Every structure is written in structure tokens, then in C-alpha cells.
Coordinates of C-alpha atoms in Angstrom, one line a residue:
M147 CA -62.6 180.7 49.6
R148 CA -64.5 178.7 52.1
L149 CA -67.1 181.4 53.0
L150 CA -68.3 182.2 49.5
R151 CA -68.2 178.5 48.5
R152 CA -70.3 177.5 51.5
M153 CA -72.8 180.3 50.8
M154 CA -73.0 179.3 47.1
E155 CA -73.7 175.7 48.2
I156 CA -76.5 176.9 50.5
Q157 CA -78.0 179.2 47.8
S158 CA -78.0 176.2 45.3
R159 CA -79.4 173.7 47.7
E160 CA -82.0 175.8 49.5
G161 CA -82.7 178.5 46.9
A162 CA -81.6 181.3 49.3
V163 CA -79.1 182.2 52.0
T164 CA -81.7 183.0 54.6
D165 CA -81.1 184.8 57.9
A166 CA -81.3 181.5 59.7
A167 CA -78.8 179.9 57.3
L168 CA -76.5 182.9 57.7
E169 CA -76.6 182.6 61.5
G170 CA -75.9 178.9 61.4
L171 CA -72.9 179.4 59.2
S172 CA -71.7 182.2 61.5
R173 CA -71.8 179.8 64.5
E174 CA -70.3 176.9 62.6
L175 CA -67.3 178.8 61.1
A176 CA -66.9 181.2 64.0
V177 CA -67.2 184.1 61.5
P178 CA -68.9 187.4 62.6
L179 CA -72.4 187.6 61.2
Y180 CA -71.8 191.1 59.9
R181 CA -69.1 189.8 57.6
L182 CA -71.4 187.1 56.1
E183 CA -74.1 189.7 55.7
G184 CA -71.6 191.9 53.9
L185 CA -71.0 189.1 51.4
R186 CA -74.7 188.3 50.9
S187 CA -75.6 191.9 50.3
F188 CA -72.8 192.5 47.8
Y189 CA -73.1 189.5 45.4
P190 CA -76.1 189.3 43.2
V191 CA -76.4 185.5 43.2
F192 CA -77.4 185.5 46.9
T193 CA -81.0 186.1 48.0
D194 CA -82.4 186.1 51.5
T195 CA -85.7 184.4 50.6
P196 CA -86.2 181.6 48.0
A197 CA -87.2 182.9 44.6
A198 CA -90.5 181.9 43.1
R199 CA -90.5 179.2 40.4
P200 CA -90.4 179.5 37.5
R201 CA -87.9 182.2 37.7
V202 CA -87.2 184.0 34.4
Q203 CA -84.3 186.4 34.2
V204 CA -84.4 188.5 31.1
C205 CA -81.2 190.2 29.7
R206 CA -81.8 194.0 29.5
D207 CA -78.5 195.0 27.8
I208 CA -77.6 196.3 24.3
V209 CA -77.8 193.2 22.0
C210 CA -80.8 191.7 23.7
R211 CA -82.4 195.1 23.7
M212 CA -81.8 195.4 20.0
R213 CA -83.0 191.9 19.1
G214 CA -85.9 191.7 21.5
G215 CA -87.1 195.4 21.8
A216 CA -87.0 197.8 24.6
D217 CA -90.3 196.3 26.0
H218 CA -89.1 192.7 25.8
C219 CA -89.1 192.1 29.5
Q220 CA -92.6 193.6 29.9
R221 CA -93.9 191.3 27.1
V222 CA -92.4 188.3 28.9
R223 CA -94.2 189.4 32.1
E224 CA -97.4 189.5 30.2
A225 CA -96.8 186.1 28.6
L226 CA -96.4 184.6 32.0
A227 CA -99.0 186.6 33.9
D228 CA -101.3 183.6 34.4
V229 CA -98.5 181.2 35.4
D230 CA -98.7 180.6 39.2
G231 CA -95.6 181.7 41.0
A232 CA -93.8 183.0 37.9
Q233 CA -91.2 185.6 38.7
V234 CA -89.8 187.7 35.8
E235 CA -86.9 190.1 36.3
E236 CA -84.4 192.0 34.3
V237 CA -80.7 191.2 34.7
S238 CA -77.4 192.4 33.2
C239 CA -75.8 190.6 30.3
I240 CA -75.7 186.8 30.7
G241 CA -73.1 186.1 28.0
R242 CA -75.4 184.7 25.4
C243 CA -75.5 187.7 23.0
D244 CA -75.2 185.3 20.0
Q245 CA -78.6 183.9 21.0
A246 CA -80.3 187.2 21.7
P247 CA -82.8 187.9 23.1
A248 CA -81.4 185.7 25.9
A249 CA -82.7 184.7 29.3
L250 CA -82.3 182.3 32.1
V251 CA -85.2 180.0 33.2
D252 CA -84.4 178.6 36.6
E253 CA -80.7 179.2 35.8
T254 CA -80.9 177.4 32.4
P255 CA -79.8 179.5 29.5
V256 CA -82.5 180.0 26.9
S257 CA -83.4 182.4 24.1
G258 CA -86.4 183.5 22.1
V259 CA -89.6 185.5 22.0
P260 CA -91.9 185.8 25.1
E261 CA -94.0 182.9 23.9
A262 CA -91.0 180.6 23.6
L263 CA -89.9 181.6 27.1
R264 CA -93.3 180.8 28.4
E265 CA -93.0 177.3 26.9
Y266 CA -89.6 176.7 28.6
A267 CA -90.8 178.1 31.9
T268 CA -93.9 175.9 32.0
G269 CA -92.3 172.8 30.7
G270 CA -94.1 172.9 27.4
A271 CA -90.8 172.7 25.6
S272 CA -87.2 171.8 26.4
P273 CA -84.6 174.5 25.7
P274 CA -82.4 173.7 22.7
T275 CA -78.8 172.7 23.3
H276 CA -76.4 175.2 21.9
G277 CA -73.1 173.6 21.0
S278 CA -69.8 175.4 21.3
V279 CA -68.4 175.7 17.8
T280 CA -67.0 178.5 15.8
A281 CA -69.6 180.2 13.6
D282 CA -67.8 179.2 10.4
G283 CA -65.8 176.0 10.9
P284 CA -63.3 174.2 13.2
W285 CA -61.1 175.8 15.8
P286 CA -57.9 176.9 14.0
T287 CA -55.9 177.5 17.1
D288 CA -56.0 173.9 18.3
P289 CA -52.6 172.4 17.5
Y290 CA -53.7 168.8 18.3
P291 CA -55.4 166.8 15.5
E292 CA -56.4 164.0 17.9
A293 CA -57.3 164.0 21.6
D294 CA -54.6 161.6 22.5
R295 CA -52.1 164.3 21.4
H296 CA -53.4 166.8 24.0
Y297 CA -50.8 168.2 26.3
A298 CA -47.9 167.2 24.0
T299 CA -46.4 170.7 24.3
L300 CA -46.5 170.6 28.1
A301 CA -44.8 167.2 28.1
R302 CA -42.1 168.4 25.8
Y303 CA -41.2 171.2 28.1
L304 CA -41.6 169.3 31.4
R305 CA -39.2 166.6 30.2
R306 CA -36.4 169.0 29.1
D307 CA -33.0 168.2 30.8
D308 CA -32.4 171.9 31.5
P309 CA -35.6 173.3 33.1
K310 CA -34.2 176.8 33.5
T311 CA -33.4 177.2 29.8
A312 CA -36.7 175.7 28.9
R313 CA -38.6 178.2 31.1
D314 CA -36.6 181.0 29.5
E315 CA -37.6 179.8 26.1
V316 CA -41.3 179.8 27.0
V317 CA -41.1 183.5 28.1
T318 CA -39.0 184.5 25.1
A319 CA -41.5 182.8 22.7
L320 CA -44.4 184.7 24.3
K321 CA -42.5 188.0 24.1
D322 CA -41.5 187.4 20.4
S323 CA -45.1 186.4 19.5
G324 CA -46.4 189.8 20.5
L325 CA -49.2 188.2 22.4
R326 CA -51.0 190.7 24.6
G327 CA -53.8 190.3 27.2
L328 CA -57.0 189.5 25.3
G329 CA -59.5 190.3 28.0
G330 CA -59.3 194.1 27.4
A331 CA -56.1 195.3 29.2
A332 CA -53.7 194.3 26.4
F333 CA -50.7 194.0 28.7
P334 CA -47.8 192.0 27.0
T335 CA -48.2 188.4 28.0
G336 CA -44.6 187.4 28.0
A337 CA -43.7 190.4 30.2
K338 CA -46.4 189.5 32.7
W339 CA -45.1 185.9 32.9
D340 CA -41.6 187.2 33.3
F341 CA -42.5 189.7 36.0
T342 CA -44.4 187.0 38.0
R343 CA -41.5 184.5 37.6
R344 CA -39.0 187.1 39.0
A345 CA -41.3 188.3 41.8
A346 CA -40.2 187.5 45.3
G347 CA -42.6 185.5 47.6
E348 CA -44.0 182.0 48.0
P349 CA -46.3 180.4 47.3
K350 CA -47.3 181.7 43.9
Y351 CA -50.6 181.3 42.1
V352 CA -52.0 181.0 38.6
V353 CA -55.5 182.4 38.1
C354 CA -57.6 182.3 35.0
N355 CA -60.2 185.1 34.7
A356 CA -63.1 183.4 33.1
D357 CA -65.6 186.0 34.3
E358 CA -66.3 187.7 31.0
S359 CA -69.5 189.7 31.7
E360 CA -69.4 192.7 29.4
P361 CA -72.3 193.0 27.0
G362 CA -71.5 191.6 23.6
T363 CA -68.8 189.3 24.9
F364 CA -69.0 185.5 24.8
K365 CA -65.9 184.2 23.1
D366 CA -64.4 182.8 26.3
R367 CA -67.6 180.9 26.9
D368 CA -67.1 178.9 23.7
L369 CA -63.4 178.4 24.2
L370 CA -64.0 177.0 27.7
S371 CA -66.2 174.2 26.4
A372 CA -64.5 173.6 23.0
L373 CA -60.8 173.9 24.0
P374 CA -60.6 173.2 27.7
H375 CA -57.4 171.2 27.2
L376 CA -55.5 174.2 26.0
L377 CA -56.6 176.2 29.0
I378 CA -55.5 173.5 31.4
E379 CA -52.2 173.0 29.5
A380 CA -51.4 176.7 29.6
M381 CA -52.2 177.0 33.3
V382 CA -49.8 174.1 34.1
L383 CA -47.2 175.7 31.9
G384 CA -47.7 179.0 33.6
G385 CA -47.3 177.4 37.0
W386 CA -44.2 175.6 35.9
V387 CA -42.6 178.7 34.5
I388 CA -43.3 181.0 37.5
G389 CA -42.9 178.3 40.2
A390 CA -46.6 178.0 41.2
H391 CA -48.3 174.8 42.2
H392 CA -51.9 175.9 42.5
G393 CA -54.3 177.2 39.8
I394 CA -57.8 178.6 40.0
I395 CA -60.3 179.1 37.2
Y396 CA -62.7 181.9 38.2
L397 CA -65.8 181.1 36.3
R398 CA -68.9 183.3 36.0
H399 CA -71.9 181.6 37.5
E400 CA -74.1 181.8 34.4
Y401 CA -71.7 179.5 32.6
H402 CA -73.0 176.3 34.3
P403 CA -73.0 174.2 31.0
E404 CA -69.5 175.3 30.1
G405 CA -68.4 174.7 33.7
E406 CA -69.5 171.1 33.5
V407 CA -67.5 170.5 30.3
L408 CA -64.5 172.2 31.9
Q409 CA -64.7 170.1 35.1
Q410 CA -64.9 166.9 33.0
A411 CA -61.7 168.0 31.2
I412 CA -60.0 168.7 34.5
D413 CA -61.0 165.4 35.9
A414 CA -59.7 163.7 32.8
A415 CA -56.4 165.6 33.1
Y416 CA -56.0 164.3 36.7
R417 CA -56.7 160.7 35.5
R418 CA -54.1 161.2 32.7
G419 CA -51.5 162.5 35.1
V420 CA -51.4 166.0 33.6
L421 CA -52.5 167.4 36.9
G422 CA -51.6 166.3 40.4
D423 CA -48.4 165.8 42.4
D424 CA -46.3 164.5 39.5
C425 CA -47.4 166.2 36.3
L426 CA -46.6 163.8 33.4
G427 CA -43.9 162.1 35.5
S428 CA -41.9 165.3 35.7
G429 CA -41.9 165.6 39.5
F430 CA -43.7 169.0 39.2
A431 CA -46.9 169.3 41.1
F432 CA -49.9 171.4 40.1
E433 CA -53.4 171.4 41.4
L434 CA -56.3 173.1 39.4
E435 CA -59.8 173.9 40.6
I436 CA -62.8 175.9 39.5
F437 CA -64.2 178.7 41.6
L438 CA -67.8 179.7 40.7
S439 CA -68.4 183.4 40.9
P440 CA -71.3 184.7 43.0
G441 CA -71.9 187.2 40.2
G442 CA -71.2 190.8 39.2
Y443 CA -69.5 192.5 36.3
I444 CA -67.0 194.1 38.5
L445 CA -65.5 190.7 39.3
G446 CA -63.9 190.8 35.8
E447 CA -61.5 193.5 37.2
E448 CA -58.5 191.5 38.3
T449 CA -58.1 192.8 41.9
A450 CA -61.9 192.6 42.6
L451 CA -61.6 189.0 41.5
L452 CA -58.8 188.4 44.0
E453 CA -60.9 190.0 46.7
A454 CA -63.7 187.5 46.0
L455 CA -61.2 184.6 46.1
E456 CA -60.2 185.8 49.5
D457 CA -63.8 185.8 50.7
R458 CA -64.3 189.5 50.7
R459 CA -66.6 191.9 48.8
G460 CA -65.4 192.1 45.2
E461 CA -64.3 195.7 45.3
P462 CA -61.2 196.7 43.3
R463 CA -57.9 197.4 45.1
N464 CA -55.8 200.5 44.5
K465 CA -52.9 199.8 42.2
P466 CA -49.9 199.6 42.5
P467 CA -49.0 197.1 43.8
F468 CA -50.0 194.8 40.9
P469 CA -51.0 191.1 41.2
T470 CA -47.7 190.0 39.6
N471 CA -46.1 191.0 42.9
V472 CA -49.0 191.2 45.4
G473 CA -51.9 189.1 44.2
L474 CA -53.9 186.3 45.8
W475 CA -53.2 186.3 49.6
D476 CA -50.6 189.0 48.9
R477 CA -48.5 186.5 46.9
P478 CA -47.2 186.8 43.3
T479 CA -50.1 185.8 41.0
L480 CA -50.1 185.2 37.2
M481 CA -53.5 186.1 35.8
N482 CA -54.7 185.9 32.2
N483 CA -58.1 185.5 30.6
V484 CA -59.3 182.3 28.8
E485 CA -58.3 183.4 25.3
T486 CA -54.9 184.6 26.3
F487 CA -54.1 181.3 28.1
T488 CA -55.4 179.1 25.2
A489 CA -53.2 181.0 22.8
V490 CA -50.0 179.9 24.7
P491 CA -49.9 176.2 23.7
T492 CA -50.7 177.2 20.1
I493 CA -47.7 179.5 19.9
L494 CA -45.3 177.1 21.7
A495 CA -46.5 174.1 19.6
R496 CA -46.4 175.8 16.2
G497 CA -43.7 178.4 16.7
T498 CA -43.6 182.2 16.7
Q499 CA -42.9 182.3 12.9
W500 CA -46.1 180.4 12.2
W501 CA -48.0 182.7 14.6
A502 CA -46.7 185.8 13.0
A503 CA -47.5 184.5 9.5
E504 CA -51.2 184.0 10.5
G505 CA -51.7 187.8 10.8
R506 CA -52.1 190.4 8.1
G507 CA -49.1 192.5 7.2
E508 CA -47.4 193.7 10.3
H509 CA -50.0 192.1 12.6
K510 CA -49.2 188.8 14.2
G511 CA -51.4 185.8 15.0
L512 CA -55.1 184.9 15.2
K513 CA -57.9 186.5 17.1
Y514 CA -61.2 185.3 18.3
V515 CA -64.0 187.9 17.9
C516 CA -67.6 187.8 19.2
V517 CA -70.0 189.1 16.6
S518 CA -73.6 190.1 17.4
G519 CA -76.3 192.7 16.9
D520 CA -77.9 193.4 13.5
V521 CA -75.9 190.7 11.7
A522 CA -77.0 187.7 9.8
R523 CA -74.9 185.0 11.5
P524 CA -73.9 186.1 15.1
G525 CA -71.2 183.9 16.7
V526 CA -67.5 183.5 17.4
Y527 CA -65.1 183.9 14.5
C528 CA -61.4 183.3 14.4
I529 CA -59.7 185.9 12.2
P530 CA -56.2 186.9 11.2
W531 CA -55.0 189.9 13.3
G532 CA -55.4 193.0 11.2
S533 CA -58.5 191.9 9.4
S534 CA -60.9 194.8 9.0
V535 CA -64.3 195.2 10.7
A536 CA -65.8 195.0 7.2
E537 CA -64.1 191.6 6.6
V538 CA -65.5 190.3 9.9
L539 CA -68.9 191.5 8.9
E540 CA -68.7 189.7 5.6
R541 CA -67.6 186.5 7.4
A542 CA -70.7 186.8 9.5
G543 CA -73.0 186.9 6.5
G544 CA -73.4 190.7 6.3
M545 CA -76.1 192.7 7.9
A546 CA -79.5 191.1 8.7
D547 CA -82.9 192.0 7.4
G548 CA -81.6 194.1 4.6
R549 CA -80.2 196.8 6.9
A550 CA -77.2 198.9 6.0
L551 CA -74.5 199.3 8.5
K552 CA -74.8 202.5 10.5
A553 CA -72.3 202.0 13.4
F554 CA -70.4 199.5 15.4
S555 CA -69.0 199.0 18.8
P556 CA -65.7 197.1 18.3
G557 CA -64.9 195.8 21.7
G558 CA -67.8 195.6 24.2
A559 CA -69.8 198.0 26.4
S560 CA -66.6 199.9 27.4
T561 CA -65.6 200.9 23.9
N562 CA -66.8 203.9 21.9
F563 CA -69.2 203.6 19.0
L564 CA -67.7 204.2 15.5
P565 CA -69.6 205.1 12.3
A566 CA -69.9 202.8 9.3
R567 CA -67.4 204.9 7.3
L568 CA -64.7 203.5 9.6
A569 CA -65.5 199.8 8.9
E570 CA -62.2 199.3 7.1
T571 CA -60.4 199.8 10.4
P572 CA -58.3 196.8 11.3
V573 CA -59.3 194.8 14.3
D574 CA -56.2 195.7 16.2
F575 CA -55.3 197.5 19.5
D576 CA -53.5 200.5 17.9
A577 CA -55.7 200.9 14.8
L578 CA -58.9 201.0 16.8
A579 CA -57.4 203.4 19.3
E580 CA -56.4 205.7 16.4
A581 CA -60.0 205.5 15.1
G582 CA -61.3 206.7 18.5
S583 CA -62.3 203.5 20.2
A584 CA -60.6 200.3 21.5
M585 CA -60.2 196.6 21.0
G586 CA -61.6 195.9 24.5
T587 CA -62.9 192.3 24.6
A588 CA -63.2 192.0 20.8
A589 CA -67.0 192.1 21.2
L590 CA -68.1 193.5 17.8
V591 CA -71.7 194.7 18.0
L592 CA -72.9 195.7 14.5
I593 CA -75.7 198.3 14.3
G594 CA -78.0 198.8 11.4
E595 CA -79.7 201.9 10.0
G596 CA -82.8 202.9 11.8
R597 CA -81.3 202.4 15.3
D598 CA -81.4 205.2 17.8
M599 CA -77.8 205.7 18.7
L600 CA -78.5 207.8 21.8
E601 CA -80.8 205.0 23.1
L602 CA -78.0 202.5 22.6
G603 CA -75.4 204.7 24.2
L604 CA -77.7 205.2 27.2
S605 CA -78.1 201.4 27.4
Q606 CA -74.3 201.1 27.9
A607 CA -74.3 203.8 30.5
R608 CA -77.2 202.0 32.4
F609 CA -75.1 198.8 32.4
F610 CA -72.2 200.5 34.1
R611 CA -74.6 202.2 36.5
N612 CA -76.2 198.9 37.4
E613 CA -72.9 197.1 37.8
S614 CA -70.9 199.7 39.7
C615 CA -69.6 198.2 42.9
G616 CA -70.2 201.4 44.7
K617 CA -66.8 201.6 46.4
C618 CA -65.8 205.0 44.9
V619 CA -68.1 208.0 44.9
P620 CA -67.3 209.2 41.3
C621 CA -68.4 206.0 39.7
R622 CA -71.3 205.3 42.1
I623 CA -72.9 208.7 41.8
G624 CA -71.6 209.8 38.4
T625 CA -73.0 206.9 36.5
E626 CA -76.4 207.4 38.1
K627 CA -76.4 211.1 37.5
A628 CA -75.5 210.7 33.8
V629 CA -78.3 208.2 33.2
E630 CA -80.7 210.5 35.0
I631 CA -79.8 213.5 32.9
V632 CA -80.4 211.7 29.7
E633 CA -83.5 210.0 30.8
Q634 CA -85.0 213.3 31.9
G635 CA -84.4 214.9 28.6
G636 CA -81.3 216.8 29.2
N637 CA -80.3 220.0 31.1
G638 CA -81.2 222.7 28.6
G639 CA -78.7 223.7 26.0
D640 CA -75.6 222.7 27.9
T641 CA -76.4 219.0 28.3
Q642 CA -73.4 217.8 26.2
A643 CA -71.0 220.0 28.0
L644 CA -72.3 218.9 31.4
L645 CA -71.9 215.2 30.5
Q646 CA -68.4 215.9 29.2
R647 CA -67.4 217.4 32.5
L648 CA -68.9 214.4 34.3
D649 CA -67.1 212.0 31.9
R650 CA -63.7 213.7 32.6
T651 CA -64.3 213.5 36.4
L652 CA -65.1 209.8 36.3
A653 CA -62.1 209.1 34.0
K654 CA -59.7 210.9 36.3
T655 CA -61.0 209.9 39.7
S656 CA -62.5 206.4 39.6
I657 CA -60.5 203.7 41.2
C658 CA -60.9 201.1 38.4
G659 CA -61.6 200.8 34.7
L660 CA -65.4 200.6 35.1
G661 CA -65.8 204.2 36.2
Q662 CA -63.0 205.4 33.9
V663 CA -64.9 204.2 30.8
A664 CA -68.5 204.1 31.9
L665 CA -69.6 207.2 30.0
G666 CA -67.3 206.8 27.0
P667 CA -69.8 205.0 24.7
L668 CA -72.5 207.6 25.5
M669 CA -70.2 210.5 24.8
S670 CA -69.0 208.9 21.6
V671 CA -72.6 209.2 20.3
F672 CA -72.5 212.9 20.8
R673 CA -69.1 213.1 18.9
Q674 CA -69.8 210.7 16.1
F675 CA -73.6 211.2 15.6
P676 CA -74.3 214.8 16.4
D677 CA -77.1 215.0 13.8
E678 CA -79.2 212.2 15.4
P679 CA -82.6 213.7 16.2
A680 CA -82.4 212.5 19.8
V681 CA -79.0 214.0 20.3
R682 CA -80.1 217.4 18.9
A683 CA -83.2 217.3 21.1
L684 CA -81.1 216.5 24.2
N685 CA -79.0 219.5 23.5
G686 CA -82.0 221.7 23.2
E687 CA -81.7 222.2 19.5
T688 CA -84.6 222.6 17.2
E689 CA -85.1 221.9 13.5
A690 CA -84.8 225.6 12.9
D691 CA -81.3 225.5 14.3
H692 CA -80.3 223.3 11.4
E693 CA -82.0 225.1 8.6

């Protein structure tokens, strides 16, 4: 991790990783210049010349597009046209969808209309501080009423007289809870911990994927700053269970404010003896650090993330083998996302029966959901598993501006759009799959009447085109071709059929999940909203065809 960390330090200090800086680093570390250039050209954080100031980076993706308008970035440019040195650019989602339209001004997260962004950029106003609180109350998954009780669950297990039995109990509890990966993959958590524990090879590692970068997704951002003690506790527990002594939190670079809170919590945990060479006096050693991502949505894919940690371009690996057996530095690696990890101490502290009772019917547990779009109160909501989309919408204050619900995307940019008539569908892996979509990252984007569904589907396709790492041809070329077809008004009467063939090709031949789902949301518009004027026009249909 020394190469990317050094390059991040240079970028932060000098505003760019210039050719001269790259050559100096090459000589200092005895690393070939081509390798460093390969890193600089891959990761979006790095620039070869210092950016102008003020630098305003405007989110271009679905929620900010809905809230700010398709011409939002252009209007920001116009608002700053007379500001000397101002640089305005469009960027992919920055994880502030609850504050849409969102932007970064010299790396500081802000939101608002163009005139407000001008004030922030010129120093006429200070950006408001957005606290990390749930949209409708306290954090119900925190089992500790007072801060001095933090890490009590970890202490209880570390001090057990029979460590093997205690470790078995942790794995059994996670299996019984039904907890699955909450970053999108939905793999059973207890099984993953068990597989990594049994995997041969030393040393082992624990990695937290805190790189949520999918449009509509921001729940982990709030969990990082509100419940960092649960993340730290879970990672130490994970290390203790599998036999790892080193943990890494891979944090997306736009989460600077949350990263500061997290680092303070880690420092406090070291002072308290929770981390270090003798965790809570147990003799077990565990070190924990933050690795700041150099950017890119693809880094949310677990093997691409591992490549970055190994100072390579973040391109996904072929699987198998899986990280549980061959992960960081080819060693067994336990990896979960923030929400999954933070659920572990809750389940162990309160018990699997309590966890099961929190769900609805056959569903177990609690789930954090990001709510954004045409909704009255966007934010993070903690709901019982099995709550319906309609119930979540009600919790969020209903639709904004008197709109009626037209459609929703239940789980982020990778999940298919569903029509309003399916709003009674439970927020659950299986139920949403049966409805024709997926849980994904639980990023619920609510869409009101009057929205152009084809335009929104195209927005999602553009995101994946922009964020494709380029490693495999189907994804690199296929996403670009699909966007081009739609933007150019179709391909005659067979546009839908052509896009369907392209979608199947990407799904079957792309290396990772990005390419496999990239066209799914766009194709769902054709299936679910065939009578949209824009869809009919793209297929070469006329009004006479529907008379």
C-alpha cells in the first residue's frame, strides 16, 4: 500500500502528481516509472497538473439529476463564469444523494442550487455541517446506551475460558441470525466467517469495504460516523474468530468528514486498549488502519479493492478463487461492508431471538435503507426486515411536491426499475427478486409522475459506462455502445431487440458484476414502461401504431 499512499500524499500536498513528482517517487522507491504511470492514469483522484481553484465537482447521476435538472452543471458553470480560475466539472455520484443536488467545492461536500455553490466557492458563505443521524430518530441497532459500555460484547468473548467454543458460538449465532452481506452480494455472513476461519494460510486479514459508490447509496456513510465503535468491535471480533491480526478499512475518498470521525474512534480504541498488541487484556493482538481510496466505483468490487490494496490498478480478478481463501496478498481475507459488520455486535449482544423478532413475519432483523429522489424527507431509515416499499415511503414523509409515485429503484443503480403498483413488495432479497429487481445496496430511489423513465434508465447506463474499469471488452465497449444507441435515437424498429442482445452479451461475458448488470435498469424501462412516449419513439413507433 506504500505506492498509492505516497501518491495520495503528493496529490493532497501539491494538488497533483506531476511528471516530476512521479519521476522522483520512481527513483526514491526504485519502482519502474511505467508502473507509477499506470496507477496515476487509472485512479480518478490523481491529476498530472494542479487543478484550478475554486474547483467545483458537480454530481451528474440519477438523484442529483432529478433534483437539480439535466442542465444543473451547465447552470453552475454560468454562475461561476466570472470567477477567476474557477473550474467546474461533472463527476460520478459522491454519496450525498440525501442532499441532492450535491457537489464538492475544493473537496468539501456541499449541496444546493448554482447560486449557493457560487457562494461556497467564493467564500461568501460557509457550507452547512450535515450531521450523521437517522432521518427519524436514534440508531436502533446500537446495543450500548452509554459510551463507556462500548466494546462490552468483544470483552465478553475475549475473556472466555474456552476460546474455541466461544469462536464457534459467534459463527453459529451469525448463521442462525440469517445475516447476509448488506453491500449487494447477499452472501451468508456466518458462512463467510466460517470459510475464512477454516481456510489454510497465514497471515489472515480482515477488510471492511467502505467504498459505497453506487448512485442512491449513502447509508454506510452515516453508519461510519454515527456507529464507528460497532465497526471497530466487529472487525476485532472477526480477526479473533478467523485468526487475523490486521484489519483495514477501505474508505472512499469523498468521505473525508466521516473518515475523520472514524480515525478519532480508532485512536480512542487504541487508548482504551481495544486495539493493539493486547486487546482488552486478552493477549490477542489486532491492528486497524484506514486506507483512503484513490477513487472509482469499480473499487467496490471486492477483488478490485484487493488489487488497490496491493498497489495495482483496481481491476477485478477472475473468480474463483474467492477472497476467503485467496485474498489480500494471496492470503485468506474476511471482507464485509460497513452495515454488515456493524450488525454483528448487535446480534451477539442482544441475541438471535431478539434479532429475529425485530423483523416482519418470516423476515429477521433490522435493515438500514437509503431513501432519496422525489421524496419529502430523504435520509437513512432503519426498518424491520420485510417492511414494504410503501411503508418506507410513508416513513420518509411521502412523495414531495404533491407528486404521485410512478416508479422506484429499490437497490441502487444496478437494480431494475419497478412500477408504483409493486410498492407493497417487501424490502427483502427474495421478494424483490421475484418482483423483477433486487435488494442491491438498499438504495431506494423514489420517482414521481412526470419523470421520463427512459432518461433515468439512460442515466444509470451512463454511470456504468463512465465507471467501467475497461479490463474486459464486453463491458468497456458494450456500455458505450448502448448509451450511444439511445442517445442517437435508436436503431430503427429493432432498437429494443438490439439492446436486449447487447444486455445478454454483457451479462454472460463480463468479468465482474458491473458489466453483468450495467444495462439492467435501462432494459427494465422497456419491460415495465413500454407506453412511455420516449420508449415508443426509440422503437420507431408512432401514435398511429397505438390507435
